[in-house]
């Protein structure tokens, strides 16, 4: 049985798989730094134990993610299990590369919130470590809007895509995103120590001002952390800890999405 802390935040991020068909150079998933977080992944039955324990401790919202969520063969079973508890809400994060019409209709019918990412236009292949184009993601965002179940869109600002950031945000907005979050590249995960991705504070401020000047009706939020303060200072009272915690593929609970200390008690 995986043990969660007695004091649990209202939302839990469940990283149900470390598998991913993208190789984003900036990926902040912590198992790129701490491989043990992806070893001996939980079974579907164990994930259900985690969900049941979390609900018993007051959690009422789950974000299912990865890796790439849709690569987990039982992701839908786990979402359904979470929704079987009264007053529980479920959301998913996906790169949408394996999305189908049937899956999208299921998510709408079950009122499962959707988030995806649009990491570039001309830079999409470089930003995702694939040969893919951005068109499929734009079509997915538009399709969500079309069926009345719009998705939120995340964008990571790096030195690679900074020159087209305003165009990326505009494309997501015009495609029908419900909300957009633009976060500066964080020095963590696969991108740890990669100076080629890093933006200076002045570059980030300039980008934010450019985005704020866009004439779009979609709300845009910003993630300003260049480095996780929790990892810099273990005593730092991260405001995110009051909102959500995270469970790694191997069942390790983390008090913050970007935080891990391998000898810290729950």
mmCIF file of C-alpha atoms in Angstrom:
data_model
loop_
_atom_site.group_PDB
_atom_site.id
_atom_site.type_symbol
_atom_site.label_atom_id
_atom_site.label_comp_id
_atom_site.label_asym_id
_atom_site.label_seq_id
_atom_site.Cartn_x
_atom_site.Cartn_y
_atom_site.Cartn_z
ATOM 1 C CA UNK A 1 0.000 0.000 0.000
ATOM 2 C CA UNK A 2 1.385 3.424 -0.986
ATOM 3 C CA UNK A 3 1.123 5.835 1.938
ATOM 4 C CA UNK A 4 0.045 9.434 1.427
ATOM 5 C CA UNK A 5 0.514 12.081 4.111
ATOM 6 C CA UNK A 6 -2.392 12.673 6.484
ATOM 7 C CA UNK A 7 -2.529 16.346 5.527
ATOM 8 C CA UNK A 8 -3.320 16.298 1.832
ATOM 9 C CA UNK A 9 -3.926 19.163 -0.582
ATOM 10 C CA UNK A 10 -7.310 19.362 -2.360
ATOM 11 C CA UNK A 11 -5.816 18.416 -5.751
ATOM 12 C CA UNK A 12 -3.421 15.585 -6.536
ATOM 13 C CA UNK A 13 -1.367 15.268 -9.719
ATOM 14 C CA UNK A 14 -1.063 11.596 -10.647
ATOM 15 C CA UNK A 15 1.907 10.893 -12.932
ATOM 16 C CA UNK A 16 0.629 7.484 -13.962
ATOM 17 C CA UNK A 17 3.362 6.807 -16.535
ATOM 18 C CA UNK A 18 6.835 8.084 -17.364
ATOM 19 C CA UNK A 19 6.495 6.904 -20.966
ATOM 20 C CA UNK A 20 6.260 9.631 -23.573
ATOM 21 C CA UNK A 21 6.420 9.796 -27.359
ATOM 22 C CA UNK A 22 7.830 13.327 -27.235
ATOM 23 C CA UNK A 23 11.331 14.326 -26.162
ATOM 24 C CA UNK A 24 10.840 17.951 -25.229
ATOM 25 C CA UNK A 25 14.291 19.359 -24.326
ATOM 26 C CA UNK A 26 12.799 21.498 -21.546
ATOM 27 C CA UNK A 27 10.687 18.730 -19.934
ATOM 28 C CA UNK A 28 10.609 19.337 -16.166
ATOM 29 C CA UNK A 29 9.506 15.807 -15.198
ATOM 30 C CA UNK A 30 11.751 15.000 -12.269
ATOM 31 C CA UNK A 31 12.578 11.403 -13.244
ATOM 32 C CA UNK A 32 14.983 12.837 -15.825
ATOM 33 C CA UNK A 33 17.045 13.949 -12.808
ATOM 34 C CA UNK A 34 15.996 11.233 -10.374
ATOM 35 C CA UNK A 35 15.481 8.006 -12.377
ATOM 36 C CA UNK A 36 14.252 6.125 -9.296
ATOM 37 C CA UNK A 37 10.952 8.021 -9.561
ATOM 38 C CA UNK A 38 10.155 6.090 -12.754
ATOM 39 C CA UNK A 39 11.434 2.666 -11.678
ATOM 40 C CA UNK A 40 8.979 -0.028 -10.567
ATOM 41 C CA UNK A 41 5.886 1.918 -11.654
ATOM 42 C CA UNK A 42 2.616 1.341 -9.853
ATOM 43 C CA UNK A 43 0.126 -1.161 -11.217
ATOM 44 C CA UNK A 44 -3.414 -0.092 -12.059
ATOM 45 C CA UNK A 45 -4.579 -1.679 -8.816
ATOM 46 C CA UNK A 46 -2.015 0.283 -6.819
ATOM 47 C CA UNK A 47 -3.060 3.534 -8.484
ATOM 48 C CA UNK A 48 -6.620 2.794 -7.418
ATOM 49 C CA UNK A 49 -5.372 2.359 -3.847
ATOM 50 C CA UNK A 50 -3.708 5.774 -4.102
ATOM 51 C CA UNK A 51 -6.923 7.357 -5.361
ATOM 52 C CA UNK A 52 -9.060 5.741 -2.650
ATOM 53 C CA UNK A 53 -6.597 6.790 0.071
ATOM 54 C CA UNK A 54 -6.485 10.350 -1.274
ATOM 55 C CA UNK A 55 -10.278 10.637 -1.331
ATOM 56 C CA UNK A 56 -10.460 9.307 2.242
ATOM 57 C CA UNK A 57 -8.053 12.096 3.226
ATOM 58 C CA UNK A 58 -10.104 14.845 1.596
ATOM 59 C CA UNK A 59 -8.758 15.103 -1.944
ATOM 60 C CA UNK A 60 -11.532 15.869 -4.439
ATOM 61 C CA UNK A 61 -9.634 16.685 -7.628
ATOM 62 C CA UNK A 62 -7.204 14.585 -9.656
ATOM 63 C CA UNK A 63 -5.078 15.612 -12.610
ATOM 64 C CA UNK A 64 -4.012 12.533 -14.601
ATOM 65 C CA UNK A 65 -0.798 13.037 -16.516
ATOM 66 C CA UNK A 66 2.524 11.421 -17.427
ATOM 67 C CA UNK A 67 4.760 11.263 -19.388
ATOM 68 C CA UNK A 68 2.061 11.009 -21.995
ATOM 69 C CA UNK A 69 -1.122 9.922 -20.273
ATOM 70 C CA UNK A 70 -2.673 8.212 -23.300
ATOM 71 C CA UNK A 71 0.240 5.767 -23.495
ATOM 72 C CA UNK A 72 -1.012 4.122 -20.291
ATOM 73 C CA UNK A 73 -3.368 1.324 -21.330
ATOM 74 C CA UNK A 74 -5.627 1.759 -18.274
ATOM 75 C CA UNK A 75 -5.816 5.566 -18.080
ATOM 76 C CA UNK A 76 -9.571 5.562 -18.758
ATOM 77 C CA UNK A 77 -10.185 2.888 -16.122
ATOM 78 C CA UNK A 78 -8.360 5.039 -13.572
ATOM 79 C CA UNK A 79 -10.303 8.173 -14.526
ATOM 80 C CA UNK A 80 -13.545 6.232 -14.186
ATOM 81 C CA UNK A 81 -12.476 4.908 -10.803
ATOM 82 C CA UNK A 82 -11.789 8.425 -9.548
ATOM 83 C CA UNK A 83 -15.155 9.643 -10.838
ATOM 84 C CA UNK A 84 -16.925 6.800 -9.018
ATOM 85 C CA UNK A 85 -16.419 8.718 -5.766
ATOM 86 C CA UNK A 86 -18.983 11.433 -4.946
ATOM 87 C CA UNK A 87 -17.990 15.040 -5.697
ATOM 88 C CA UNK A 88 -14.669 14.061 -7.271
ATOM 89 C CA UNK A 89 -13.444 15.965 -10.338
ATOM 90 C CA UNK A 90 -10.967 14.612 -12.894
ATOM 91 C CA UNK A 91 -8.765 16.420 -15.422
ATOM 92 C CA UNK A 92 -6.163 15.161 -17.863
ATOM 93 C CA UNK A 93 -3.036 16.591 -19.435
ATOM 94 C CA UNK A 94 -2.048 15.183 -22.834
ATOM 95 C CA UNK A 95 0.097 16.189 -25.788
ATOM 96 C CA UNK A 96 -2.927 15.078 -27.876
ATOM 97 C CA UNK A 97 -0.803 13.088 -30.329
ATOM 98 C CA UNK A 98 -2.892 9.950 -29.681
ATOM 99 C CA UNK A 99 -6.212 11.710 -29.253
ATOM 100 C CA UNK A 100 -9.200 10.344 -31.169
ATOM 101 C CA UNK A 101 -12.741 11.555 -31.690
ATOM 102 C CA UNK A 102 -14.081 8.801 -29.453
ATOM 103 C CA UNK A 103 -11.746 9.744 -26.606
ATOM 104 C CA UNK A 104 -12.670 13.399 -26.914
ATOM 105 C CA UNK A 105 -16.391 12.608 -26.845
ATOM 106 C CA UNK A 106 -15.831 10.427 -23.773
ATOM 107 C CA UNK A 107 -14.021 13.249 -21.971
ATOM 108 C CA UNK A 108 -16.827 15.660 -22.781
ATOM 109 C CA UNK A 109 -19.540 13.207 -21.672
ATOM 110 C CA UNK A 110 -17.765 12.555 -18.361
ATOM 111 C CA UNK A 111 -16.964 16.268 -17.882
ATOM 112 C CA UNK A 112 -13.238 15.584 -17.646
ATOM 113 C CA UNK A 113 -11.204 18.757 -18.048
ATOM 114 C CA UNK A 114 -8.506 18.795 -20.728
ATOM 115 C CA UNK A 115 -5.159 20.551 -20.893
ATOM 116 C CA UNK A 116 -2.618 20.284 -23.677
ATOM 117 C CA UNK A 117 0.501 22.122 -24.812
ATOM 118 C CA UNK A 118 1.466 24.103 -27.883
ATOM 119 C CA UNK A 119 5.222 24.559 -27.687
ATOM 120 C CA UNK A 120 5.925 26.132 -31.030
ATOM 121 C CA UNK A 121 4.847 26.811 -34.603
ATOM 122 C CA UNK A 122 7.966 26.911 -36.748
ATOM 123 C CA UNK A 123 9.880 25.588 -33.722
ATOM 124 C CA UNK A 124 7.395 22.817 -32.874
ATOM 125 C CA UNK A 125 9.612 19.916 -33.962
ATOM 126 C CA UNK A 126 12.641 21.247 -32.080
ATOM 127 C CA UNK A 127 10.576 22.041 -28.982
ATOM 128 C CA UNK A 128 9.044 18.557 -28.879
ATOM 129 C CA UNK A 129 12.022 16.484 -30.038
ATOM 130 C CA UNK A 130 9.916 15.011 -32.832
ATOM 131 C CA UNK A 131 9.329 15.403 -36.562
ATOM 132 C CA UNK A 132 5.758 16.505 -35.953
ATOM 133 C CA UNK A 133 4.119 19.723 -37.058
ATOM 134 C CA UNK A 134 1.956 21.987 -34.915
ATOM 135 C CA UNK A 135 -1.152 21.621 -37.092
ATOM 136 C CA UNK A 136 -2.523 18.570 -35.292
ATOM 137 C CA UNK A 137 -2.423 20.353 -31.943
ATOM 138 C CA UNK A 138 -4.164 23.403 -33.372
ATOM 139 C CA UNK A 139 -6.823 21.142 -34.907
ATOM 140 C CA UNK A 140 -7.309 19.428 -31.536
ATOM 141 C CA UNK A 141 -7.757 22.755 -29.704
ATOM 142 C CA UNK A 142 -10.230 23.849 -32.373
ATOM 143 C CA UNK A 143 -12.127 20.551 -32.176
ATOM 144 C CA UNK A 144 -12.468 20.893 -28.395
ATOM 145 C CA UNK A 145 -13.980 24.340 -28.902
ATOM 146 C CA UNK A 146 -16.226 23.053 -31.677
ATOM 147 C CA UNK A 147 -17.848 20.358 -29.503
ATOM 148 C CA UNK A 148 -18.289 22.740 -26.580
ATOM 149 C CA UNK A 149 -15.552 21.298 -24.349
ATOM 150 C CA UNK A 150 -12.658 23.759 -24.750
ATOM 151 C CA UNK A 151 -9.219 22.866 -23.418
ATOM 152 C CA UNK A 152 -6.547 24.864 -21.632
ATOM 153 C CA UNK A 153 -3.160 25.291 -23.264
ATOM 154 C CA UNK A 154 0.298 25.426 -21.713
ATOM 155 C CA UNK A 155 3.326 27.002 -23.392
ATOM 156 C CA UNK A 156 6.926 26.986 -22.196
ATOM 157 C CA UNK A 157 9.038 29.990 -23.146
ATOM 158 C CA UNK A 158 12.636 29.157 -24.020
ATOM 159 C CA UNK A 159 15.448 30.701 -26.018
ATOM 160 C CA UNK A 160 14.358 28.446 -28.893
ATOM 161 C CA UNK A 161 10.788 29.662 -29.332
ATOM 162 C CA UNK A 162 10.965 33.157 -27.846
ATOM 163 C CA UNK A 163 10.971 34.865 -31.249
ATOM 164 C CA UNK A 164 7.531 33.431 -32.100
ATOM 165 C CA UNK A 165 5.970 33.462 -28.643
ATOM 166 C CA UNK A 166 3.337 36.070 -29.513
ATOM 167 C CA UNK A 167 2.341 34.018 -32.566
ATOM 168 C CA UNK A 168 2.081 30.818 -30.480
ATOM 169 C CA UNK A 169 -0.178 32.490 -27.907
ATOM 170 C CA UNK A 170 -2.302 34.057 -30.647
ATOM 171 C CA UNK A 171 -2.630 30.730 -32.474
ATOM 172 C CA UNK A 172 -3.812 28.978 -29.301
ATOM 173 C CA UNK A 173 -6.290 31.760 -28.585
ATOM 174 C CA UNK A 174 -7.723 31.884 -32.093
ATOM 175 C CA UNK A 175 -8.020 28.073 -32.169
ATOM 176 C CA UNK A 176 -10.329 28.295 -29.163
ATOM 177 C CA UNK A 177 -8.268 27.701 -26.015
ATOM 178 C CA UNK A 178 -10.268 28.212 -22.819
ATOM 179 C CA UNK A 179 -7.199 29.578 -21.024
ATOM 180 C CA UNK A 180 -3.472 29.842 -21.679
ATOM 181 C CA UNK A 181 -0.547 29.541 -19.289
ATOM 182 C CA UNK A 182 2.867 30.696 -20.428
ATOM 183 C CA UNK A 183 5.710 29.590 -18.169
ATOM 184 C CA UNK A 184 9.366 30.478 -18.400
ATOM 185 C CA UNK A 185 11.791 27.568 -18.848
ATOM 186 C CA UNK A 186 12.568 26.062 -15.451
ATOM 187 C CA UNK A 187 16.017 24.653 -14.756
ATOM 188 C CA UNK A 188 14.845 21.139 -13.908
ATOM 189 C CA UNK A 189 14.219 17.698 -15.388
ATOM 190 C CA UNK A 190 15.606 16.992 -18.846
ATOM 191 C CA UNK A 191 16.507 20.644 -19.292
ATOM 192 C CA UNK A 192 18.593 20.856 -16.114
ATOM 193 C CA UNK A 193 21.701 22.920 -16.826
ATOM 194 C CA UNK A 194 20.844 23.480 -20.504
ATOM 195 C CA UNK A 195 21.983 27.050 -21.109
ATOM 196 C CA UNK A 196 20.726 26.925 -24.709
ATOM 197 C CA UNK A 197 17.160 27.000 -23.376
ATOM 198 C CA UNK A 198 17.545 29.638 -20.710
ATOM 199 C CA UNK A 199 16.016 33.117 -20.882
ATOM 200 C CA UNK A 200 17.301 36.052 -18.891
ATOM 201 C CA UNK A 201 14.952 37.904 -16.556
ATOM 202 C CA UNK A 202 14.911 40.873 -18.913
ATOM 203 C CA UNK A 203 14.075 38.654 -21.908
ATOM 204 C CA UNK A 204 11.219 37.037 -19.957
ATOM 205 C CA UNK A 205 9.857 40.432 -18.872
ATOM 206 C CA UNK A 206 9.970 41.632 -22.479
ATOM 207 C CA UNK A 207 8.123 38.506 -23.642
ATOM 208 C CA UNK A 208 5.450 38.919 -20.976
ATOM 209 C CA UNK A 209 4.858 42.528 -21.949
ATOM 210 C CA UNK A 210 4.569 41.530 -25.608
ATOM 211 C CA UNK A 211 2.015 38.850 -24.756
ATOM 212 C CA UNK A 212 0.032 41.217 -22.520
ATOM 213 C CA UNK A 213 -0.260 43.648 -25.423
ATOM 214 C CA UNK A 214 -1.992 41.070 -27.646
ATOM 215 C CA UNK A 215 -5.634 41.757 -28.503
ATOM 216 C CA UNK A 216 -7.066 38.382 -27.484
ATOM 217 C CA UNK A 217 -10.071 37.535 -25.331
ATOM 218 C CA UNK A 218 -8.562 34.425 -23.736
ATOM 219 C CA UNK A 219 -7.180 34.746 -20.184
ATOM 220 C CA UNK A 220 -3.390 34.355 -20.065
ATOM 221 C CA UNK A 221 -1.535 33.402 -16.888
ATOM 222 C CA UNK A 222 2.209 33.363 -16.335
ATOM 223 C CA UNK A 223 4.573 30.997 -14.532
ATOM 224 C CA UNK A 224 7.564 33.027 -13.396
ATOM 225 C CA UNK A 225 9.760 30.444 -11.651
ATOM 226 C CA UNK A 226 13.194 30.053 -13.252
ATOM 227 C CA UNK A 227 14.139 27.556 -10.533
ATOM 228 C CA UNK A 228 11.878 25.721 -8.088
ATOM 229 C CA UNK A 229 12.256 27.589 -4.796
ATOM 230 C CA UNK A 230 11.345 24.408 -2.902
ATOM 231 C CA UNK A 231 14.447 22.694 -4.282
ATOM 232 C CA UNK A 232 16.651 25.681 -3.437
ATOM 233 C CA UNK A 233 15.344 25.994 0.104
ATOM 234 C CA UNK A 234 13.796 22.915 1.719
ATOM 235 C CA UNK A 235 12.158 25.138 4.372
ATOM 236 C CA UNK A 236 10.472 27.373 1.777
ATOM 237 C CA UNK A 237 6.696 27.471 2.296
ATOM 238 C CA UNK A 238 5.639 26.944 -1.299
ATOM 239 C CA UNK A 239 2.136 28.337 -1.966
ATOM 240 C CA UNK A 240 1.555 25.478 -4.398
ATOM 241 C CA UNK A 241 1.709 22.971 -1.554
ATOM 242 C CA UNK A 242 -1.647 24.253 -0.276
ATOM 243 C CA UNK A 243 -3.200 23.636 -3.695
ATOM 244 C CA UNK A 244 -1.771 20.370 -4.988
ATOM 245 C CA UNK A 245 0.666 17.539 -4.390
ATOM 246 C CA UNK A 246 2.038 14.991 -6.841
ATOM 247 C CA UNK A 247 2.511 11.227 -6.965
ATOM 248 C CA UNK A 248 5.378 9.940 -9.117
ATOM 249 C CA UNK A 249 5.088 6.876 -11.390
ATOM 250 C CA UNK A 250 6.609 4.729 -8.633
ATOM 251 C CA UNK A 251 4.158 5.982 -5.999
ATOM 252 C CA UNK A 252 6.410 8.487 -4.222
ATOM 253 C CA UNK A 253 4.425 11.456 -2.933
ATOM 254 C CA UNK A 254 5.907 14.928 -3.519
ATOM 255 C CA UNK A 255 4.665 18.076 -1.833
ATOM 256 C CA UNK A 256 5.189 20.099 -5.025
ATOM 257 C CA UNK A 257 5.253 19.180 -8.713
ATOM 258 C CA UNK A 258 8.872 20.317 -9.053
ATOM 259 C CA UNK A 259 10.135 19.104 -5.687
ATOM 260 C CA UNK A 260 11.784 15.867 -4.617
ATOM 261 C CA UNK A 261 13.872 14.941 -1.599
ATOM 262 C CA UNK A 262 14.676 11.229 -1.468
ATOM 263 C CA UNK A 263 15.144 11.087 2.289
ATOM 264 C CA UNK A 264 12.344 13.358 3.443
ATOM 265 C CA UNK A 265 9.570 11.754 5.534
ATOM 266 C CA UNK A 266 5.931 12.322 4.612
#
